[in-house]
Amino acid sequence: MTVSRRRFLALGAGAAAGGFGTAGCGSQRSLGDADEITLWTWDRSVSDELVARAETKGIPGAQGFRLSRTNIGGHFNTKVRTALAGKSLVPDIIGINSDVATYFPNQDVFVDLNDFGAAGLKSRYLDWKWNECITPEGRMIAFPMDTGPTGLFYRADLLQEAGVTTDPKELAARAPDWDGFIALGKELRKSQERAVICPNIRHVWSIRLGQLGSKFMTQDGRYIGDRDELREAFELAYRIGRDGLSAGAPEGSPDLYGVITSGRQPVGIGAVWWGLAFPESAAPKTEGKWRVADPPGGSGNVGGSFLAITKYSKNPEAAYKFITWLQSPENQVKAFTEMSLFPSSPHSFTRPEMREPRPFYGGQRTIEVFGPSARRVRTVYKSPYDRVMDPVFAAELANVESGKNVDTAWRDAQNTIERELTREGAI
């Protein structure tokens, strides 16, 4: 489906409601001095050391150009959309989160990276990640940065106390699917009464959704978010909550960290960045006690990001030189060792730095889990309307965790989505 500009504009932030191509009367030249390539990102999204090198020594391969990076705090997407809509103070390059498809309807505000020979680099990157940058019309509007392949994180000491194997391969064989994972959780509750396997049931939904081969809509615009496969994922989340295996911690609350620091959640499926965000940051005293194994239910991806060059760039060729240098397999390794940004180039996986034993995980080479997991992720079409549908399902699952009947919640989610998609003219 080619989503019309009119439809998309209604999805955008209020500040950008006038559209990228019709509102504003500002400059149509990118932000910064004539020799500057300007970059907007958010904190910890790119290697600070590599960016600093391009700022002080210039952009490799683009003589006479240096980088100027701004970390945008707060509502990053809103600020980007506002700048694009106003055609004023627009940077040369912007970071885009995993919701890159939301920019497809306004693809003409970005340069097509194929015009600079990007297709020649495709073999260096994961197919599914590369394909997420391509619009239905075949334009490549962004370049792959990091990814979020999933794994099963677990506390080896707590599993040992429960009499459960701590060997990654044996544990993966014991819990190859979600039913096996639930059985593992119930086994752990025999030695730890309040043990849980997830922080909340929305987390289960998010992980399961990342494992599936399709999401909410087909590329020709057909809504498929009511199919049995998604209903089963919705009920899977419900069952885990019903069986007492969810901590019920609200998203964004300190309780998300509490279940980790207290040891209440000895196992959990998460993206590779989850390890840094939670146990490594919140429970540093548990260093050496964690391990990772293949995730129950198959590989999936949660998160990841991209870089895009705006059509206002004063020199898109120099901007292209920068993003392809920053995201080369060698520099993705640098970003991983510095910032734990997991590479989108499998050429990185075999580098010695990636294969170093990880002390926090008892000396385990975690790349042996996350590398194959990343390769097994399937290409999934993501619709510009996912931003409308994702919050609806998440809100209804939060209601289920608070006691709402699961059948009623599913029906209400479908009714709300139908109303919203109709209002947007999507169906």
CSV table of C-alpha atoms in Angstrom, one decimal:
chain,number,residue,atom,x,y,z
A,1,MET,CA,0.0,0.0,0.0
A,2,THR,CA,1.2,3.5,-0.8
A,3,VAL,CA,-0.1,5.4,2.2
A,4,SER,CA,-1.2,8.9,1.2
A,5,ARG,CA,0.4,12.0,2.7
A,6,ARG,CA,-3.0,13.1,4.0
A,7,ARG,CA,-3.4,9.9,6.0
A,8,PHE,CA,0.1,10.1,7.5
A,9,LEU,CA,-0.1,13.7,8.6
A,10,ALA,CA,-2.9,12.8,10.9
A,11,LEU,CA,-0.6,10.3,12.6
A,12,GLY,CA,2.2,12.8,13.2
A,13,ALA,CA,2.9,14.9,16.2
A,14,GLY,CA,0.7,17.9,16.6
A,15,ALA,CA,3.5,20.3,15.9
A,16,ALA,CA,4.0,18.7,12.6
A,17,ALA,CA,0.3,18.5,11.7
A,18,GLY,CA,0.8,20.8,8.8
A,19,GLY,CA,3.0,18.2,7.0
A,20,PHE,CA,6.6,18.0,6.0
A,21,GLY,CA,6.0,19.2,2.5
A,22,THR,CA,3.4,21.9,2.9
A,23,ALA,CA,3.9,23.9,6.1
A,24,GLY,CA,6.4,26.4,7.1
A,25,CYS,CA,8.4,29.0,5.1
A,26,GLY,CA,11.9,28.6,6.6
A,27,SER,CA,15.2,28.0,5.0
A,28,GLN,CA,15.5,24.9,2.7
A,29,ARG,CA,19.2,24.5,3.5
A,30,SER,CA,20.4,22.3,6.4
A,31,LEU,CA,21.4,23.5,9.8
A,32,GLY,CA,25.0,24.5,10.4
A,33,ASP,CA,28.0,26.2,8.7
A,34,ALA,CA,28.9,25.4,5.2
A,35,ASP,CA,31.6,23.0,6.2
A,36,GLU,CA,29.5,21.3,8.9
A,37,ILE,CA,27.4,18.1,8.5
A,38,THR,CA,24.9,18.3,11.3
A,39,LEU,CA,23.6,15.3,13.1
A,40,TRP,CA,20.6,14.9,15.5
A,41,THR,CA,20.6,11.9,17.7
A,42,TRP,CA,19.5,10.9,21.2
A,43,ASP,CA,21.8,9.9,24.1
A,44,ARG,CA,23.7,6.6,23.8
A,45,SER,CA,22.5,6.0,20.2
A,46,VAL,CA,25.9,6.3,18.5
A,47,SER,CA,29.5,6.0,19.6
A,48,ASP,CA,30.6,9.2,21.4
A,49,GLU,CA,34.2,8.5,20.6
A,50,LEU,CA,33.7,8.0,16.8
A,51,VAL,CA,31.5,11.1,16.7
A,52,ALA,CA,34.1,13.1,18.6
A,53,ARG,CA,36.7,12.0,16.1
A,54,ALA,CA,34.6,13.2,13.1
A,55,GLU,CA,33.9,16.5,15.0
A,56,THR,CA,37.6,17.2,15.6
A,57,LYS,CA,39.4,15.6,12.7
A,58,GLY,CA,36.8,15.8,10.0
A,59,ILE,CA,34.7,13.2,8.2
A,60,PRO,CA,36.8,10.4,6.7
A,61,GLY,CA,36.4,10.5,2.9
A,62,ALA,CA,34.8,13.9,2.9
A,63,GLN,CA,37.6,16.3,2.8
A,64,GLY,CA,36.8,19.8,4.2
A,65,PHE,CA,33.7,18.6,6.1
A,66,ARG,CA,33.5,18.1,9.9
A,67,LEU,CA,30.6,16.8,12.0
A,68,SER,CA,28.5,18.7,14.4
A,69,ARG,CA,26.3,16.5,16.6
A,70,THR,CA,23.4,17.5,18.8
A,71,ASN,CA,21.8,15.2,21.3
A,72,ILE,CA,18.1,15.9,21.4
A,73,GLY,CA,16.5,15.2,24.8
A,74,GLY,CA,12.9,14.8,25.5
A,75,HIS,CA,10.5,14.1,22.7
A,76,PHE,CA,13.0,13.4,19.9
A,77,ASN,CA,10.4,12.4,17.2
A,78,THR,CA,8.3,15.5,17.9
A,79,LYS,CA,11.3,17.8,17.5
A,80,VAL,CA,12.4,16.1,14.3
A,81,ARG,CA,8.9,16.2,12.8
A,82,THR,CA,8.6,19.9,13.7
A,83,ALA,CA,11.9,20.7,12.0
A,84,LEU,CA,11.0,18.8,8.9
A,85,ALA,CA,7.5,20.3,8.7
A,86,GLY,CA,8.9,23.8,9.1
A,87,LYS,CA,11.7,23.3,6.6
A,88,SER,CA,13.8,25.3,9.0
A,89,LEU,CA,16.9,24.4,11.0
A,90,VAL,CA,16.8,20.9,9.6
A,91,PRO,CA,19.9,18.8,10.2
A,92,ASP,CA,21.7,17.0,7.5
A,93,ILE,CA,21.3,13.6,9.3
A,94,ILE,CA,18.7,12.4,11.8
A,95,GLY,CA,18.6,9.3,13.9
A,96,ILE,CA,15.4,7.2,13.6
A,97,ASN,CA,14.3,4.6,16.1
A,98,SER,CA,12.8,1.2,15.2
A,99,ASP,CA,9.7,3.0,13.9
A,100,VAL,CA,11.3,3.9,10.6
A,101,ALA,CA,8.2,2.9,8.7
A,102,THR,CA,6.3,5.9,10.1
A,103,TYR,CA,8.4,8.1,7.8
A,104,PHE,CA,7.6,6.1,4.6
A,105,PRO,CA,4.6,8.3,3.7
A,106,ASN,CA,7.0,11.3,3.7
A,107,GLN,CA,9.9,9.5,2.0
A,108,ASP,CA,10.5,12.5,-0.2
A,109,VAL,CA,12.0,14.5,2.6
A,110,PHE,CA,15.0,12.1,2.7
A,111,VAL,CA,17.5,11.3,0.0
A,112,ASP,CA,17.5,7.9,-1.6
A,113,LEU,CA,20.7,6.2,-0.4
A,114,ASN,CA,20.7,4.0,-3.5
A,115,ASP,CA,21.6,7.2,-5.4
A,116,PHE,CA,25.0,7.0,-3.6
A,117,GLY,CA,25.6,3.3,-4.2
A,118,ALA,CA,24.2,2.0,-0.9
A,119,ALA,CA,23.0,-1.2,-2.7
A,120,GLY,CA,26.7,-2.2,-3.0
A,121,LEU,CA,27.0,-2.5,0.8
A,122,LYS,CA,23.9,-4.6,1.3
A,123,SER,CA,25.8,-7.9,1.7
A,124,ARG,CA,27.5,-6.5,4.8
A,125,TYR,CA,24.3,-6.2,6.7
A,126,LEU,CA,21.4,-8.4,8.0
A,127,ASP,CA,18.8,-8.8,5.3
A,128,TRP,CA,15.8,-8.1,7.6
A,129,LYS,CA,17.4,-5.0,9.0
A,130,TRP,CA,18.3,-3.7,5.6
A,131,ASN,CA,14.9,-4.3,4.3
A,132,GLU,CA,13.3,-2.2,7.0
A,133,CYS,CA,14.9,0.8,5.5
A,134,ILE,CA,13.3,0.3,2.1
A,135,THR,CA,9.9,2.0,1.3
A,136,PRO,CA,7.3,0.0,-0.6
A,137,GLU,CA,8.3,2.2,-3.6
A,138,GLY,CA,11.9,0.9,-3.4
A,139,ARG,CA,13.6,4.0,-2.0
A,140,MET,CA,16.2,3.5,0.8
A,141,ILE,CA,15.5,6.3,3.2
A,142,ALA,CA,17.7,5.2,6.1
A,143,PHE,CA,20.9,3.2,6.9
A,144,PRO,CA,21.0,0.4,9.5
A,145,MET,CA,22.6,1.1,12.9
A,146,ASP,CA,22.1,-1.3,15.9
A,147,THR,CA,19.7,-4.2,16.4
A,148,GLY,CA,18.0,-5.9,19.4
A,149,PRO,CA,18.1,-9.7,18.9
A,150,THR,CA,16.6,-11.5,21.9
A,151,GLY,CA,17.9,-14.2,24.3
A,152,LEU,CA,16.9,-15.9,27.5
A,153,PHE,CA,18.7,-14.2,30.4
A,154,TYR,CA,19.0,-16.1,33.7
A,155,ARG,CA,20.6,-16.1,37.1
A,156,ALA,CA,22.7,-19.3,37.2
A,157,ASP,CA,23.0,-19.2,41.0
A,158,LEU,CA,19.2,-19.1,41.5
A,159,LEU,CA,18.6,-21.8,38.9
A,160,GLN,CA,21.2,-24.0,40.6
A,161,GLU,CA,19.4,-23.5,44.0
A,162,ALA,CA,16.2,-24.7,42.3
A,163,GLY,CA,17.9,-27.8,40.9
A,164,VAL,CA,17.6,-26.5,37.3
A,165,THR,CA,20.4,-26.9,34.8
A,166,THR,CA,22.6,-23.8,34.3
A,167,ASP,CA,24.1,-25.0,31.0
A,168,PRO,CA,22.9,-22.6,28.2
A,169,LYS,CA,22.2,-25.4,25.7
A,170,GLU,CA,20.5,-27.7,28.1
A,171,LEU,CA,18.3,-24.8,29.4
A,172,ALA,CA,17.4,-23.9,25.9
A,173,ALA,CA,16.4,-27.5,25.2
A,174,ARG,CA,14.4,-27.6,28.4
A,175,ALA,CA,12.4,-24.4,27.4
A,176,PRO,CA,12.3,-24.4,23.6
A,177,ASP,CA,8.9,-22.7,23.4
A,178,TRP,CA,6.6,-20.6,25.5
A,179,ASP,CA,4.9,-23.5,27.2
A,180,GLY,CA,8.3,-24.8,28.2
A,181,PHE,CA,9.2,-21.4,29.5
A,182,ILE,CA,6.0,-21.3,31.6
A,183,ALA,CA,6.8,-24.8,33.0
A,184,LEU,CA,10.3,-23.5,33.9
A,185,GLY,CA,8.7,-20.6,35.8
A,186,LYS,CA,6.5,-22.9,37.7
A,187,GLU,CA,9.4,-25.1,38.6
A,188,LEU,CA,11.3,-22.1,39.9
A,189,ARG,CA,8.4,-21.2,42.1
A,190,LYS,CA,8.9,-24.4,44.1
A,191,SER,CA,12.1,-23.0,45.5
A,192,GLN,CA,11.3,-19.3,45.3
A,193,GLU,CA,7.6,-18.7,46.1
A,194,ARG,CA,7.3,-15.3,44.4
A,195,ALA,CA,9.5,-16.0,41.4
A,196,VAL,CA,8.4,-14.5,38.1
A,197,ILE,CA,9.5,-14.8,34.5
A,198,CYS,CA,8.6,-11.3,33.2
A,199,PRO,CA,8.2,-7.8,34.6
A,200,ASN,CA,4.6,-7.5,33.2
A,201,ILE,CA,2.5,-9.1,30.5
A,202,ARG,CA,3.0,-6.3,28.0
A,203,HIS,CA,6.6,-7.4,27.9
A,204,VAL,CA,5.5,-10.9,26.9
A,205,TRP,CA,3.4,-9.5,24.1
A,206,SER,CA,6.3,-7.3,22.9
A,207,ILE,CA,8.7,-10.2,22.8
A,208,ARG,CA,6.3,-12.6,21.2
A,209,LEU,CA,5.3,-10.0,18.6
A,210,GLY,CA,9.0,-9.7,17.7
A,211,GLN,CA,9.2,-13.4,17.0
A,212,LEU,CA,6.4,-13.6,14.4
A,213,GLY,CA,6.7,-13.3,10.7
A,214,SER,CA,4.1,-10.6,10.3
A,215,LYS,CA,2.7,-7.8,12.4
A,216,PHE,CA,-0.6,-5.8,12.0
A,217,MET,CA,-0.9,-4.9,8.4
A,218,THR,CA,0.1,-6.3,5.0
A,219,GLN,CA,2.1,-4.2,2.5
A,220,ASP,CA,-1.0,-3.7,0.4
A,221,GLY,CA,-2.8,-2.1,3.4
A,222,ARG,CA,-4.9,-5.0,4.7
A,223,TYR,CA,-5.4,-5.2,8.5
A,224,ILE,CA,-4.4,-8.6,9.9
A,225,GLY,CA,-4.1,-7.6,13.6
A,226,ASP,CA,-7.2,-9.7,14.4
A,227,ARG,CA,-5.8,-13.1,13.2
A,228,ASP,CA,-5.6,-16.1,15.4
A,229,GLU,CA,-1.8,-15.9,15.8
A,230,LEU,CA,-2.0,-12.5,17.5
A,231,ARG,CA,-5.0,-13.6,19.6
A,232,GLU,CA,-2.9,-16.5,20.8
A,233,ALA,CA,0.0,-14.1,21.7
A,234,PHE,CA,-2.5,-11.9,23.5
A,235,GLU,CA,-3.8,-14.9,25.5
A,236,LEU,CA,-0.2,-16.1,26.1
A,237,ALA,CA,0.5,-12.9,27.9
A,238,TYR,CA,-2.8,-13.3,29.9
A,239,ARG,CA,-1.9,-16.9,30.9
A,240,ILE,CA,1.4,-15.9,32.2
A,241,GLY,CA,-0.2,-13.2,34.4
A,242,ARG,CA,-3.0,-15.6,35.4
A,243,ASP,CA,-0.5,-18.1,36.6
A,244,GLY,CA,1.3,-15.6,38.8
A,245,LEU,CA,4.4,-15.5,36.7
A,246,SER,CA,4.3,-11.8,36.0
A,247,ALA,CA,5.5,-9.2,38.5
A,248,GLY,CA,2.9,-6.7,37.2
A,249,ALA,CA,5.4,-3.9,37.3
A,250,PRO,CA,4.1,-0.8,35.4
A,251,GLU,CA,6.2,0.3,32.4
A,252,GLY,CA,8.6,3.1,33.3
A,253,SER,CA,8.3,2.4,37.0
A,254,PRO,CA,11.2,1.7,39.5
A,255,ASP,CA,9.6,-1.7,40.1
A,256,LEU,CA,11.0,-2.9,36.7
A,257,TYR,CA,14.4,-2.6,38.4
A,258,GLY,CA,13.2,-3.9,41.7
A,259,VAL,CA,12.3,-7.3,40.3
A,260,ILE,CA,15.8,-7.7,39.0
A,261,THR,CA,17.8,-6.4,42.1
A,262,SER,CA,15.7,-8.5,44.4
A,263,GLY,CA,16.3,-11.7,42.5
A,264,ARG,CA,12.5,-12.1,42.1
A,265,GLN,CA,12.9,-12.5,38.3
A,266,PRO,CA,15.6,-15.2,37.9
A,267,VAL,CA,14.8,-15.7,34.2
A,268,GLY,CA,13.5,-13.5,31.4
A,269,ILE,CA,13.5,-13.1,27.7
A,270,GLY,CA,14.9,-9.8,26.5
A,271,ALA,CA,16.7,-8.0,23.7
A,272,VAL,CA,20.5,-7.8,23.9
A,273,TRP,CA,20.3,-4.3,25.3
A,274,TRP,CA,18.1,-5.4,28.1
A,275,GLY,CA,21.1,-6.9,29.8
A,276,LEU,CA,22.8,-3.6,30.0
A,277,ALA,CA,19.7,-1.6,30.9
A,278,PHE,CA,18.6,-3.8,33.7
A,279,PRO,CA,20.8,-6.4,35.4
A,280,GLU,CA,24.2,-4.8,34.5
A,281,SER,CA,23.0,-1.3,35.5
A,282,ALA,CA,20.6,-2.1,38.3
A,283,ALA,CA,22.3,-5.1,39.9
A,284,PRO,CA,26.0,-4.8,39.4
A,285,LYS,CA,26.7,-6.9,42.5
A,286,THR,CA,25.3,-9.9,40.6
A,287,GLU,CA,28.2,-9.8,38.1
A,288,GLY,CA,29.3,-13.3,37.2
A,289,LYS,CA,25.9,-14.8,38.1
A,290,TRP,CA,24.0,-14.2,34.8
A,291,ARG,CA,24.0,-16.3,31.6
A,292,VAL,CA,22.2,-16.2,28.3
A,293,ALA,CA,20.6,-18.9,26.2
A,294,ASP,CA,18.5,-19.2,23.0
A,295,PRO,CA,15.1,-17.6,23.6
A,296,PRO,CA,12.0,-19.8,24.0
A,297,GLY,CA,9.7,-19.5,21.0
A,298,GLY,CA,12.4,-18.6,18.6
A,299,SER,CA,14.5,-15.6,17.7
A,300,GLY,CA,13.1,-12.1,17.5
A,301,ASN,CA,14.1,-8.5,17.5
A,302,VAL,CA,13.1,-5.6,19.8
A,303,GLY,CA,14.4,-2.2,19.1
A,304,GLY,CA,17.3,-1.0,17.0
A,305,SER,CA,17.7,2.2,15.0
A,306,PHE,CA,18.7,4.0,11.8
A,307,LEU,CA,20.3,7.1,10.3
A,308,ALA,CA,18.7,9.1,7.5
A,309,ILE,CA,19.9,12.0,5.3
A,310,THR,CA,17.4,14.8,4.8
A,311,LYS,CA,16.8,16.3,1.4
A,312,TYR,CA,17.9,19.7,2.9
A,313,SER,CA,21.4,18.4,3.4
A,314,LYS,CA,24.0,21.0,2.2
A,315,ASN,CA,26.1,18.1,1.0
A,316,PRO,CA,24.4,14.7,1.0
A,317,GLU,CA,27.5,13.0,-0.4
A,318,ALA,CA,29.5,14.0,2.6
A,319,ALA,CA,26.7,13.0,4.9
A,320,TYR,CA,26.6,9.6,3.2
A,321,LYS,CA,30.4,9.2,3.7
A,322,PHE,CA,29.8,9.9,7.4
A,323,ILE,CA,27.0,7.4,8.0
A,324,THR,CA,28.7,4.6,6.0
A,325,TRP,CA,31.9,5.2,7.9
A,326,LEU,CA,30.2,5.3,11.3
A,327,GLN,CA,28.3,2.1,10.6
A,328,SER,CA,31.0,0.2,8.9
A,329,PRO,CA,31.5,-3.3,10.4
A,330,GLU,CA,34.7,-2.2,12.1
A,331,ASN,CA,33.0,0.8,13.7
A,332,GLN,CA,30.0,-1.1,14.7
A,333,VAL,CA,32.3,-3.3,16.8
A,334,LYS,CA,33.7,-0.1,18.3
A,335,ALA,CA,30.1,1.0,19.1
A,336,PHE,CA,29.4,-2.3,20.8
A,337,THR,CA,32.4,-2.3,23.0
A,338,GLU,CA,31.9,1.3,23.9
A,339,MET,CA,28.0,1.6,24.1
A,340,SER,CA,26.7,-2.0,23.9
A,341,LEU,CA,25.0,-1.2,20.6
A,342,PHE,CA,24.6,-4.5,18.9
A,343,PRO,CA,25.8,-4.5,15.3
A,344,SER,CA,23.5,-4.9,12.3
A,345,SER,CA,26.5,-6.2,10.3
A,346,PRO,CA,27.1,-9.9,10.8
A,347,HIS,CA,30.7,-9.2,9.5
A,348,SER,CA,31.2,-7.8,13.0
A,349,PHE,CA,30.2,-11.0,14.8
A,350,THR,CA,33.5,-12.8,14.2
A,351,ARG,CA,35.7,-9.9,15.3
A,352,PRO,CA,37.9,-10.8,18.4
A,353,GLU,CA,36.4,-7.9,20.4
A,354,MET,CA,32.9,-9.3,19.9
A,355,ARG,CA,34.0,-12.8,21.0
A,356,GLU,CA,35.6,-11.6,24.3
A,357,PRO,CA,34.3,-13.5,27.4
A,358,ARG,CA,31.8,-11.2,29.2
A,359,PRO,CA,32.6,-11.1,33.0
A,360,PHE,CA,29.1,-10.1,33.9
A,361,TYR,CA,27.9,-13.3,32.3
A,362,GLY,CA,30.4,-15.6,34.1
A,363,GLY,CA,32.9,-15.4,31.2
A,364,GLN,CA,30.3,-16.6,28.7
A,365,ARG,CA,30.8,-15.4,25.0
A,366,THR,CA,27.4,-14.0,24.6
A,367,ILE,CA,27.9,-13.4,20.9
A,368,GLU,CA,27.5,-17.1,20.5
A,369,VAL,CA,23.8,-16.6,21.5
A,370,PHE,CA,23.0,-13.2,20.1
A,371,GLY,CA,24.9,-13.6,16.8
A,372,PRO,CA,22.9,-16.6,15.6
A,373,SER,CA,19.7,-15.1,17.1
A,374,ALA,CA,20.2,-11.9,15.0
A,375,ARG,CA,20.7,-14.0,11.8
A,376,ARG,CA,17.5,-15.9,12.4
A,377,VAL,CA,15.2,-12.8,12.7
A,378,ARG,CA,12.6,-12.8,10.0
A,379,THR,CA,11.8,-9.9,7.7
A,380,VAL,CA,8.6,-8.3,8.8
A,381,TYR,CA,6.6,-5.6,7.1
A,382,LYS,CA,6.0,-2.7,9.5
A,383,SER,CA,3.2,-0.3,8.7
A,384,PRO,CA,3.2,3.5,9.2
A,385,TYR,CA,0.1,2.8,11.3
A,386,ASP,CA,1.9,0.6,13.9
A,387,ARG,CA,2.3,3.7,16.0
A,388,VAL,CA,-1.5,3.8,16.3
A,389,MET,CA,-2.0,0.1,17.0
A,390,ASP,CA,0.9,-0.7,19.3
A,391,PRO,CA,-0.4,1.5,22.2
A,392,VAL,CA,-3.9,0.1,21.9
A,393,PHE,CA,-2.8,-3.5,22.4
A,394,ALA,CA,-0.4,-2.4,25.2
A,395,ALA,CA,-3.1,-0.4,27.0
A,396,GLU,CA,-5.6,-3.3,26.9
A,397,LEU,CA,-3.0,-5.7,28.2
A,398,ALA,CA,-2.3,-3.4,31.1
A,399,ASN,CA,-6.0,-3.5,31.7
A,400,VAL,CA,-5.9,-7.3,31.7
A,401,GLU,CA,-3.1,-7.3,34.2
A,402,SER,CA,-5.3,-5.0,36.4
A,403,GLY,CA,-8.2,-7.5,36.2
A,404,LYS,CA,-10.1,-6.8,33.0
A,405,ASN,CA,-11.6,-9.9,31.2
A,406,VAL,CA,-9.2,-11.0,28.5
A,407,ASP,CA,-12.0,-11.6,25.9
A,408,THR,CA,-13.4,-8.2,26.6
A,409,ALA,CA,-10.0,-6.6,26.3
A,410,TRP,CA,-9.3,-8.3,22.9
A,411,ARG,CA,-12.7,-7.2,21.6
A,412,ASP,CA,-12.2,-3.6,22.8
A,413,ALA,CA,-8.7,-3.5,21.3
A,414,GLN,CA,-10.1,-4.6,17.9
A,415,ASN,CA,-13.0,-2.0,18.1
A,416,THR,CA,-10.6,0.8,19.0
A,417,ILE,CA,-8.2,-0.1,16.2
A,418,GLU,CA,-11.0,-0.3,13.7
A,419,ARG,CA,-12.2,3.1,14.7
A,420,GLU,CA,-8.7,4.7,14.6
A,421,LEU,CA,-7.8,3.2,11.3
A,422,THR,CA,-11.1,4.3,9.8
A,423,ARG,CA,-10.6,7.8,11.1
A,424,GLU,CA,-7.1,7.9,9.5
A,425,GLY,CA,-8.6,6.6,6.2
A,426,ALA,CA,-6.3,3.5,6.4
A,427,ILE,CA,-9.1,1.0,6.0
